[in-house]
């Protein structure tokens, strides 16, 4: 069964929009291997992988390979899909190679002997084969030489999950690309074609899990775990399963009260425990490979164990016990802080909250609980330090939460490629086990030898024609997947590959878009909130500048600017946040002269006349940064305009329109922030540029 084809859907297939390969020599070279597709396993997963391959080859090479399910390798030419243990493959795959292929990995081997011409794609399980197929298809599209196709690929992180913040009314919390593809008007949509195409996109970047509902579980969404919805959900799970992706659900911790009619959701209450066990049993009777629960507890008005005087370990472990017999997991979010702070209270520091809440619980979580931690201690700002929880919990499974959707990074109106930021975060050395204790080694599970570890990415897709609103924001989804598979890859390579697969390999196209992507985050940062300042956005929707939008609110996100200085002293002399890091970071962050400049205002309260490393005063840096940033948007526009005629007109115009909006809004940022600082300080711009008094 194939769920979809890329022929003429009403929406783009992003990087999976296949086009005939034009380079004749390459086509001729590969064609020799394409007479057959041989499936050495008879099941729907191999069949689906074979269909995917056949469909791709017919577009790329114009061939119609015969698709055979065969127990014997009786043909002497073709692409052969099998398990590494299949007896027909033993002559071609060595024991060492077999060993090297992991549960979700695959091997590709090109056999070019006199009479035999095979491209073998083999995996250990049903899961690996679909990843192998997409890998091969994309390698063909990149015109990879035959001898360079040979590889053994294994995902580095065990859990590679997309989190949707989709609500059942069809809205998407922090969604900037249309409505939910899963829900509408309080119901589960039955538009399986689109979900199938989404599963294809996700499988092609190595994703193996998807949470389809918002972590804020309210109203009807509370009932998703009941038979009322499980039938429809089982169909969605089936579609994802075909592509190696497990379905997960966000739950409301107080469900035993809402659904079960109990008078408590106390995790230590026997009736509550039983209620969850029964519920889990029912879920698995509909979805036998259900992934598990994602839980936002005691966070932003969501109920949790604190209500009953219990710990987060008590809460998570109770759910974990119910899921354990089915190999399900509990993904427990660490986004716990006081969202009712008094702005007058300068002692409480929201940045410290996740660590303070969870560090004492290290070692107390069950084996199938994973703590999902946002990359920074606050909330997906354009720049934050790495959360000190990474590296602080040696005995706890940990996942990195990235926000693919651009809540604080331009809401898919501004171009802001996040791969560069994510890569920096993953490369951060926590020093928790001495030098070389990189975040990427914590979240791939290798540093502490954890079975469960990985990545969660908050989805940036919706039902819009190009999935992501801004066409170039597709690169963020692609990059997230690619980094979860291999966080060691160079970000430029990941981005370049996306450009070629999406727009073709014209030199100018690749060069210009690569420049745009790689520089876009730095540009956005320059004209919004540089030096780790963060926030300064309009409350609620979080778009556009508002320097004191959150200054006198309950949310704990203050910069406390006055006429002399700005920033919060989070050093050991201030709120003590720096003490949550290992050495040498404690000392580095503590010292205003050693602190990485891009995080200066996150860690320090800095007078406006403080001199930065380049000799500029803080205030002058602020002005320069905003003028430069807004101006650099012109360069983005220029680079894009040079591609007119080389990019599909519709896409060209759509992106162009967004870039023009970005320019206008960057100017707004520049002027509002510069004016704010000028009014606070009365210090003029040394260069005499226009600042509105
Ligand atoms: C889903 C931020 C966002 C919320 C989001 C929350 C979270 O506060 O603004 O929309 O809620 O993070 O991550 O739970």
XYZ file of C-alpha atoms and ligand atoms in Angstrom:
707
model
C 0.000 0.000 0.000
C 1.295 3.430 -0.817
C -0.520 6.272 0.743
C 0.428 9.012 -1.554
C 2.373 10.041 -4.548
C 4.100 13.303 -5.168
C 2.173 13.844 -8.380
C 0.406 17.127 -8.225
C -0.780 17.418 -4.626
C -2.438 20.691 -3.609
C 0.528 21.417 -1.428
C 4.237 21.196 -1.996
C 6.150 18.095 -0.996
C 9.043 20.283 0.162
C 12.356 18.467 -0.268
C 10.551 15.414 -1.619
C 9.328 17.099 -4.804
C 11.037 14.839 -7.299
C 12.144 15.986 -10.734
C 13.860 14.039 -13.531
C 17.649 13.928 -13.144
C 19.041 15.852 -16.062
C 22.650 14.686 -16.040
C 22.678 11.999 -18.740
C 25.897 10.240 -17.748
C 24.645 9.794 -14.215
C 21.312 8.417 -15.361
C 23.092 5.965 -17.666
C 25.413 4.831 -14.922
C 22.661 4.169 -12.391
C 20.093 2.783 -14.813
C 22.052 -0.447 -15.058
C 20.949 -1.187 -11.513
C 17.332 -0.362 -11.866
C 15.595 -3.104 -13.773
C 14.096 -4.632 -10.658
C 13.280 -3.797 -7.109
C 13.483 -6.998 -5.128
C 11.832 -7.260 -1.738
C 13.318 -10.060 0.317
C 10.705 -9.631 3.030
C 7.009 -9.965 2.572
C 5.314 -7.415 4.761
C 3.640 -4.050 4.393
C 6.718 -2.141 5.534
C 8.963 -3.533 2.832
C 6.137 -3.242 0.338
C 5.694 0.410 1.259
C 9.424 1.073 1.018
C 9.472 -0.652 -2.380
C 6.583 1.483 -3.583
C 8.274 4.661 -2.380
C 11.391 3.697 -4.249
C 9.564 2.741 -7.409
C 7.665 5.989 -7.471
C 10.842 8.004 -6.976
C 12.831 6.106 -9.593
C 10.139 6.524 -12.193
C 10.353 10.312 -11.820
C 14.112 10.594 -11.330
C 15.263 8.154 -13.993
C 12.140 7.675 -16.086
C 12.358 3.923 -15.516
C 9.657 1.529 -14.408
C 11.499 -1.055 -12.356
C 9.611 -4.272 -11.700
C 8.737 -4.649 -8.062
C 9.112 -8.259 -6.982
C 8.546 -9.870 -3.660
C 10.840 -12.836 -3.850
C 12.387 -15.177 -1.414
C 15.299 -15.762 -3.749
C 17.576 -13.294 -5.323
C 16.957 -14.753 -8.760
C 17.502 -11.611 -10.814
C 20.989 -10.342 -11.492
C 20.215 -6.668 -11.505
C 18.223 -4.418 -9.242
C 17.798 -2.653 -5.958
C 17.436 -5.275 -3.278
C 15.668 -4.569 -0.009
C 16.132 -7.046 2.780
C 17.148 -7.685 6.310
C 20.830 -7.960 7.045
C 20.197 -11.515 8.236
C 18.490 -12.615 5.007
C 20.292 -15.632 3.605
C 20.390 -14.175 0.093
C 22.475 -11.290 1.356
C 25.052 -13.275 3.264
C 27.430 -13.365 0.331
C 27.412 -9.586 0.213
C 27.287 -8.395 3.797
C 30.053 -9.301 6.222
C 29.486 -10.201 9.854
C 31.245 -7.044 10.928
C 28.901 -4.969 8.804
C 25.879 -6.812 10.124
C 27.003 -6.057 13.641
C 27.422 -2.402 12.811
C 23.819 -1.917 11.694
C 21.687 -0.832 14.645
C 17.977 -1.392 15.284
C 16.881 1.613 13.216
C 19.894 1.816 10.935
C 20.638 0.484 7.485
C 23.436 -0.486 5.178
C 23.700 0.381 1.519
C 26.062 -1.668 -0.596
C 26.682 -1.449 -4.287
C 27.643 -4.775 -5.880
C 29.041 -4.341 -9.326
C 30.388 -7.661 -10.486
C 30.471 -9.034 -14.001
C 26.985 -10.327 -14.080
C 25.546 -9.027 -10.869
C 24.561 -5.444 -10.420
C 22.825 -4.811 -7.145
C 22.267 -1.894 -4.868
C 21.476 -3.555 -1.571
C 19.576 -1.676 1.103
C 19.405 -3.782 4.225
C 18.264 -3.145 7.762
C 17.957 -5.060 10.964
C 14.281 -4.277 11.481
C 11.280 -3.097 9.495
C 11.997 0.427 10.726
C 15.401 0.879 9.192
C 14.332 0.058 5.667
C 12.249 3.174 5.106
C 15.096 5.397 6.319
C 17.423 3.545 3.972
C 15.129 4.069 1.013
C 14.808 7.797 1.521
C 18.537 8.048 2.055
C 19.144 6.307 -1.255
C 16.564 8.370 -3.143
C 18.087 11.593 -1.894
C 21.610 10.414 -2.657
C 20.498 9.743 -6.233
C 19.007 13.208 -6.386
C 22.307 14.629 -5.179
C 23.927 12.660 -7.982
C 26.167 10.808 -5.599
C 28.679 8.562 -7.338
C 27.831 4.867 -7.132
C 30.882 3.939 -5.090
C 30.035 6.700 -2.633
C 26.624 5.201 -1.936
C 28.151 2.494 0.231
C 27.437 3.324 3.832
C 26.254 2.144 7.195
C 23.973 4.665 8.840
C 22.564 4.574 12.348
C 20.659 7.335 14.081
C 22.700 8.674 16.986
C 19.729 9.606 19.192
C 17.165 6.939 20.090
C 14.193 9.329 20.341
C 13.625 11.769 17.485
C 10.218 13.229 18.083
C 8.108 16.059 16.726
C 5.800 17.803 19.209
C 2.677 19.370 17.792
C 0.992 22.087 19.756
C -2.228 21.423 17.829
C -5.561 22.027 19.492
C -8.725 20.131 18.722
C -10.492 23.204 17.387
C -7.919 23.184 14.598
C -5.811 26.058 15.893
C -2.112 25.569 16.498
C -0.551 27.207 19.550
C 2.401 29.225 18.245
C 1.595 27.961 14.756
C 2.365 30.201 11.785
C 1.499 27.994 8.855
C -2.237 27.544 8.842
C -4.435 25.167 10.761
C -3.777 21.753 12.224
C -3.526 18.834 9.803
C -4.883 16.552 12.548
C -7.811 18.330 14.181
C -10.686 20.551 13.254
C -13.864 21.676 15.031
C -13.277 19.422 18.012
C -12.744 16.326 15.869
C -9.954 14.304 14.407
C -9.654 15.114 10.720
C -9.842 12.179 8.381
C -7.607 13.666 5.716
C -5.265 10.722 5.614
C -3.534 11.658 2.383
C -2.035 14.754 3.961
C -1.056 12.872 7.093
C 0.542 10.216 4.903
C 2.547 12.835 3.063
C 3.581 14.327 6.372
C 4.732 10.900 7.541
C 6.803 10.608 4.350
C 8.440 13.974 4.990
C 9.238 13.021 8.575
C 10.563 9.574 7.730
C 12.801 11.101 5.084
C 14.586 13.075 7.814
C 14.768 10.223 10.290
C 11.989 11.145 12.722
C 10.590 8.221 14.717
C 7.884 9.738 16.899
C 5.154 12.329 16.781
C 3.010 13.857 19.515
C 0.003 15.212 17.691
C -1.712 17.291 20.401
C -0.694 20.364 22.354
C 1.067 19.982 25.698
C -1.579 22.312 27.101
C -4.261 19.636 27.204
C -7.624 21.269 27.639
C -11.289 20.554 26.961
C -11.892 17.839 24.382
C -8.197 17.049 24.062
C -8.302 15.598 27.577
C -10.495 12.843 26.154
C -8.145 11.795 23.358
C -6.962 8.882 25.503
C -10.478 7.404 25.596
C -12.324 5.100 23.154
C -14.232 8.142 21.957
C -11.173 9.079 19.898
C -8.954 6.022 19.931
C -10.448 4.491 16.841
C -9.610 7.518 14.742
C -6.235 7.805 16.419
C -5.444 4.201 15.594
C -5.825 5.064 11.907
C -3.390 7.931 12.248
C -1.020 5.638 14.147
C -1.250 3.110 11.308
C -0.229 5.697 8.739
C 2.732 6.807 10.809
C 3.686 3.210 11.619
C 4.201 2.460 7.955
C 6.914 5.090 8.009
C 8.571 3.930 11.209
C 6.982 6.668 13.340
C 5.243 6.057 16.660
C 2.275 8.034 17.861
C 2.437 9.713 21.287
C -0.139 11.846 23.079
C 0.071 14.760 25.471
C -2.056 14.156 28.533
C -3.614 16.214 31.269
C -2.319 15.090 34.658
C -5.762 15.547 36.199
C -7.452 13.177 33.712
C -8.539 10.771 36.481
C -10.700 13.607 37.767
C -11.936 14.943 34.421
C -12.522 11.609 32.727
C -12.537 9.076 35.534
C -14.738 11.029 37.914
C -12.283 10.454 40.782
C -11.899 13.156 43.373
C -8.122 13.251 43.094
C -5.256 12.815 40.634
C -2.754 12.176 43.437
C -0.095 9.890 41.924
C 0.196 7.895 45.147
C -3.520 7.176 45.318
C -4.314 3.525 44.482
C -7.459 4.386 42.533
C -5.586 6.932 40.459
C -2.860 4.410 39.699
C -5.447 1.840 38.680
C -7.270 4.361 36.541
C -4.108 5.095 34.567
C -3.283 1.403 34.207
C -6.737 0.709 32.803
C -6.522 3.697 30.510
C -3.126 2.660 29.200
C -4.378 -0.874 28.629
C -7.245 0.470 26.557
C -4.926 2.688 24.513
C -2.682 -0.243 23.651
C -5.671 -2.336 22.601
C -6.180 0.235 19.832
C -2.573 1.219 19.172
C -0.254 -1.682 19.971
C 2.934 0.325 19.400
C 1.761 3.503 21.120
C 4.829 5.563 22.079
C 3.701 7.003 25.380
C 2.734 10.249 27.107
C 4.146 13.740 26.945
C 3.366 15.665 30.128
C 3.399 19.346 30.960
C 2.718 19.258 34.666
C 2.700 22.048 37.256
C 3.523 24.413 34.470
C 1.633 27.464 33.250
C -1.638 26.490 34.924
C -1.507 22.811 34.000
C -2.151 20.478 36.928
C 0.590 18.269 38.289
C 1.829 16.357 41.316
C 2.626 19.532 43.301
C -1.112 19.987 43.769
C -0.972 16.934 46.059
C 2.341 17.707 47.687
C 4.076 15.061 45.564
C 7.226 15.338 43.503
C 7.589 15.260 39.766
C 9.251 11.875 40.142
C 6.130 10.581 41.930
C 3.973 11.856 39.091
C 6.108 10.611 36.241
C 6.840 7.236 37.799
C 3.182 6.498 38.390
C 2.491 6.942 34.665
C 5.689 5.101 33.773
C 4.580 2.066 35.720
C 1.371 1.908 33.724
C 3.275 2.173 30.429
C 6.204 -0.109 31.226
C 4.552 -3.458 30.330
C 3.978 -2.129 26.816
C 7.408 -0.537 26.435
C 5.800 2.895 26.461
C 7.583 5.922 27.873
C 6.745 9.055 29.818
C 8.266 12.218 28.468
C 8.118 14.712 31.286
C 8.753 18.369 30.566
C 11.126 20.332 32.774
C 9.459 23.640 31.880
C 8.381 24.256 35.467
C 8.597 27.743 36.961
C 6.523 30.244 38.866
C 4.406 32.041 36.274
C 2.847 34.234 38.930
C 5.930 36.097 40.036
C 5.765 39.593 41.432
C 7.992 41.860 39.324
C 9.040 43.646 42.507
C 10.615 40.423 43.722
C 14.222 40.579 42.571
C 15.309 37.444 44.411
C 13.362 34.918 42.365
C 15.059 34.121 39.078
C 13.003 32.168 36.562
C 16.213 30.990 34.886
C 16.980 28.900 37.963
C 13.614 27.193 38.169
C 14.021 24.049 36.027
C 17.267 23.109 37.763
C 15.903 23.863 41.211
C 12.831 21.731 40.575
C 14.522 18.757 38.956
C 18.142 18.471 40.047
C 17.172 17.102 43.496
C 15.241 14.330 41.733
C 18.207 12.932 39.802
C 18.187 9.164 40.133
C 14.583 9.037 41.252
C 12.896 8.672 37.886
C 11.925 5.263 36.507
C 13.844 3.783 33.616
C 11.127 4.681 31.076
C 10.859 8.337 32.071
C 12.674 10.931 30.010
C 13.021 14.543 31.085
C 12.392 16.908 28.177
C 14.366 20.108 28.678
C 14.136 23.301 26.638
C 17.500 24.261 25.202
C 17.810 27.271 27.465
C 16.593 28.090 30.952
C 13.911 30.565 29.844
C 11.844 29.994 26.734
C 13.316 29.618 23.240
C 14.697 33.146 23.022
C 16.850 34.149 20.083
C 19.827 33.508 22.364
C 20.066 31.825 25.757
C 22.788 29.865 27.462
C 22.407 26.094 27.373
C 20.161 24.898 30.180
C 22.356 23.861 33.117
C 20.145 20.792 33.553
C 22.077 19.201 30.699
C 24.949 17.704 32.495
C 23.384 18.060 35.919
C 21.397 14.830 35.901
C 23.659 11.888 35.272
C 21.070 9.368 36.414
C 18.135 10.689 34.419
C 17.173 10.178 30.783
C 17.204 13.526 29.020
C 15.819 14.974 25.811
C 16.585 18.284 24.166
C 13.555 20.408 23.295
C 14.046 22.737 20.347
C 11.374 25.026 18.992
C 11.188 24.601 15.246
C 8.195 26.886 15.115
C 9.501 30.453 15.266
C 7.573 31.850 18.213
C 10.295 34.274 19.286
C 12.324 34.160 16.110
C 10.138 35.936 13.606
C 7.050 33.727 13.385
C 7.841 32.500 9.892
C 7.520 36.030 8.532
C 11.181 36.720 9.206
C 13.759 34.389 7.757
C 15.524 32.858 10.725
C 17.305 29.598 10.058
C 17.779 27.890 13.396
C 20.321 25.255 12.438
C 23.259 27.492 13.335
C 21.898 28.162 16.834
C 20.999 24.508 17.462
C 24.409 23.383 16.367
C 26.090 25.774 18.817
C 23.933 24.421 21.599
C 24.728 20.824 20.764
C 28.433 21.600 20.649
C 28.394 23.186 24.123
C 30.759 21.381 26.448
C 29.057 20.991 29.819
C 32.213 19.651 31.495
C 29.964 17.414 33.601
C 32.346 14.506 33.109
C 35.353 16.636 32.372
C 36.359 18.139 29.044
C 34.454 16.752 26.068
C 31.085 16.316 27.832
C 29.144 17.833 24.954
C 25.417 18.393 25.031
C 25.138 16.326 21.852
C 26.618 13.349 23.700
C 24.116 13.780 26.537
C 21.095 13.903 24.267
C 22.233 11.019 22.101
C 22.482 8.995 25.299
C 26.137 8.057 24.865
C 27.760 10.120 27.625
C 25.816 8.461 30.414
C 24.933 5.287 28.522
C 21.182 5.898 28.604
C 18.743 3.735 26.688
C 16.353 6.630 26.238
C 17.569 10.038 25.155
C 16.963 12.274 22.211
C 15.327 15.287 20.704
C 11.896 16.879 20.642
C 11.136 19.617 18.147
C 8.046 21.785 18.400
C 6.521 21.559 14.946
C 6.453 24.473 12.520
C 3.959 22.957 10.097
C 0.296 23.507 9.376
C -2.113 22.919 6.541
C -0.714 25.744 4.417
C 0.266 25.080 0.824
C 3.973 24.965 1.653
C 3.542 23.450 5.166
C 5.583 26.143 6.926
C 4.216 29.529 5.807
C 7.647 30.829 4.847
C 9.026 28.454 2.224
C 12.523 28.771 3.607
C 11.295 27.722 7.060
C 11.069 24.197 5.650
C 14.828 24.195 6.152
C 14.286 24.321 9.911
C 12.202 21.147 9.922
C 14.673 19.400 7.641
C 17.608 20.458 9.792
C 15.963 19.394 13.017
C 15.503 15.880 11.655
C 19.000 15.696 10.253
C 20.567 16.840 13.516
C 18.613 14.283 15.516
C 19.971 11.603 13.221
C 23.509 12.895 13.416
C 24.292 15.910 15.610
C 27.924 15.721 14.485
C 27.181 16.810 10.934
C 28.306 20.213 9.728
C 25.405 22.600 9.592
C 26.458 24.026 6.230
C 26.296 20.527 4.728
C 22.838 19.913 6.117
C 21.608 23.265 4.795
C 23.250 22.835 1.405
C 21.672 19.435 0.936
C 18.261 20.875 1.722
C 18.728 23.643 -0.836
C 19.727 21.240 -3.596
C 16.884 18.822 -2.862
C 14.365 21.664 -2.686
C 15.540 24.098 -5.349
C 18.054 22.213 -7.481
C 21.788 22.567 -7.776
C 22.213 25.776 -9.759
C 25.389 27.308 -8.349
C 23.943 30.738 -7.722
C 20.819 29.317 -6.127
C 22.861 27.188 -3.747
C 25.333 29.945 -2.940
C 22.754 32.638 -2.299
C 20.279 30.613 -0.280
C 23.087 29.129 1.772
C 24.290 32.622 2.589
C 20.773 33.665 3.520
C 20.212 30.681 5.792
C 23.545 30.703 7.538
C 23.452 34.444 8.286
C 19.772 34.852 9.042
C 19.806 34.051 12.752
C 22.633 36.492 13.428
C 20.806 39.183 11.453
C 17.568 38.608 13.354
C 19.437 38.698 16.630
C 21.116 41.993 15.719
C 17.925 43.939 15.100
C 15.916 42.384 17.938
C 17.555 41.586 21.291
C 21.302 41.007 21.047
C 23.757 40.143 23.860
C 21.385 37.607 25.419
C 18.865 40.272 26.339
C 15.829 38.382 25.038
C 12.103 39.119 25.404
C 11.159 42.754 24.653
C 8.292 41.338 22.606
C 4.600 42.151 22.665
C 2.898 40.116 25.378
C 0.597 37.314 24.304
C 1.342 36.831 20.633
C 5.066 37.559 21.041
C 5.533 39.313 17.708
C 7.212 42.666 17.276
C 9.071 44.926 19.715
C 7.791 46.014 23.082
C 10.751 46.785 25.378
C 8.746 46.748 28.573
C 5.994 44.404 27.417
C 6.900 41.899 30.099
C 8.652 44.205 32.520
C 5.868 44.572 35.071
C 4.118 41.254 34.487
C 3.971 37.934 36.342
C 6.024 35.891 33.934
C 9.466 36.364 35.457
C 11.145 37.689 32.335
C 12.618 41.019 33.370
C 15.574 43.022 32.082
C 15.184 45.728 34.744
C 16.577 48.548 32.622
C 17.020 51.919 34.313
C 18.880 55.017 33.230
C 22.288 53.609 34.148
C 22.279 49.877 33.393
C 20.375 46.920 32.028
C 20.294 43.161 32.630
C 19.919 40.807 35.556
C 22.895 39.898 37.682
C 22.719 36.121 37.539
C 26.256 35.615 38.821
C 27.162 34.042 42.140
C 26.981 37.560 43.589
C 23.506 38.031 42.150
C 20.756 35.424 41.790
C 23.315 32.604 41.840
C 22.199 31.107 38.552
C 25.798 30.664 37.365
C 26.349 28.219 40.220
C 24.146 25.725 38.395
C 26.945 25.200 35.850
C 30.028 23.060 36.127
C 33.454 24.558 36.283
C 34.929 26.310 34.337
C 31.620 27.761 33.148
C 30.741 29.019 36.629
C 33.790 31.257 36.658
C 33.546 32.221 33.019
C 29.906 33.268 33.228
C 30.550 34.980 36.562
C 33.262 37.230 35.136
C 31.966 40.124 33.063
C 35.242 40.194 31.167
C 35.228 36.495 30.339
C 31.527 35.902 29.767
C 30.821 35.177 26.078
C 29.667 38.535 24.790
C 26.585 37.191 23.043
C 25.299 36.260 26.525
C 26.524 39.283 28.435
C 23.141 40.710 29.365
C 21.786 37.312 30.269
C 24.341 36.931 33.029
C 25.210 40.473 34.014
C 23.750 43.801 34.869
C 25.806 46.098 32.690
C 26.160 49.892 32.750
C 25.551 51.529 29.387
C 29.070 52.944 29.301
C 30.693 49.526 29.827
C 33.236 48.866 27.073
C 32.842 45.674 25.074
C 35.786 43.782 23.624
C 35.776 45.822 20.429
C 36.026 49.037 22.446
C 32.434 50.108 21.896
C 30.283 51.120 24.817
C 27.256 48.945 25.497
C 24.875 51.666 24.363
C 26.790 52.263 21.146
C 26.851 48.529 20.492
C 23.056 48.464 20.881
C 22.581 51.262 18.372
C 25.065 49.813 15.902
C 23.630 46.350 16.173
C 20.111 47.533 15.415
C 21.152 49.725 12.510
C 23.338 47.000 11.065
C 20.789 44.234 11.540
C 17.977 46.140 9.854
C 20.301 47.081 7.020
C 21.439 43.511 6.517
C 17.896 42.503 5.686
C 18.527 44.355 2.415
C 21.288 41.910 1.714
C 18.886 39.010 2.261
C 16.496 40.641 -0.187
C 19.257 41.286 -2.708
C 20.430 37.685 -2.547
C 16.891 36.478 -3.120
C 16.183 38.898 -5.957
C 19.214 37.589 -7.804
C 17.412 34.254 -8.034
C 14.418 35.499 -9.984
C 13.836 33.153 -12.883
C 15.878 30.419 -11.218
C 13.210 29.575 -8.655
C 9.612 28.665 -9.297
C 7.744 32.012 -9.648
C 5.135 31.226 -7.061
C 7.728 30.368 -4.434
C 9.910 33.272 -5.461
C 7.080 35.753 -4.986
C 5.914 34.250 -1.735
C 9.362 34.475 -0.178
C 9.929 37.924 -1.649
C 6.740 39.212 -0.037
C 7.862 37.859 3.339
C 11.308 39.373 2.985
C 9.755 42.759 2.328
C 7.628 42.373 5.455
C 10.736 41.350 7.337
C 12.442 44.556 6.261
C 9.543 46.679 7.398
C 9.335 44.885 10.736
C 13.087 44.945 11.244
C 12.949 48.729 10.901
C 10.216 48.782 13.512
C 12.412 46.727 15.839
C 15.387 48.987 15.171
C 13.538 52.193 15.851
C 11.566 51.056 18.871
C 14.578 49.540 20.625
C 16.951 52.389 19.768
C 14.433 54.964 20.902
C 13.866 53.029 24.090
C 17.562 53.096 24.932
C 17.945 56.695 23.903
C 15.046 57.748 26.081
C 16.356 55.742 29.027
C 19.899 57.026 28.784
C 19.849 60.304 26.903
C 23.081 59.168 25.252
C 23.106 60.013 21.546
C 24.345 57.745 18.771
C 28.008 58.551 18.091
C 27.336 58.279 14.396
C 24.444 60.705 14.487
C 21.926 58.423 12.773
C 18.232 59.006 13.164
C 16.911 57.906 16.505
C 13.402 59.057 17.217
C 13.397 60.958 20.489
C 2.529 25.321 24.749
C 5.759 29.235 26.072
C 4.770 29.465 24.978
C 3.495 28.674 25.218
C 3.869 27.204 25.370
C 4.856 27.075 26.517
C 5.339 25.648 26.675
O 5.326 29.813 27.267
O 4.512 30.836 24.831
O 2.633 28.880 24.134
O 2.730 26.413 25.596
O 5.966 27.872 26.257
O 6.405 25.353 26.157
O 4.679 24.861 27.320
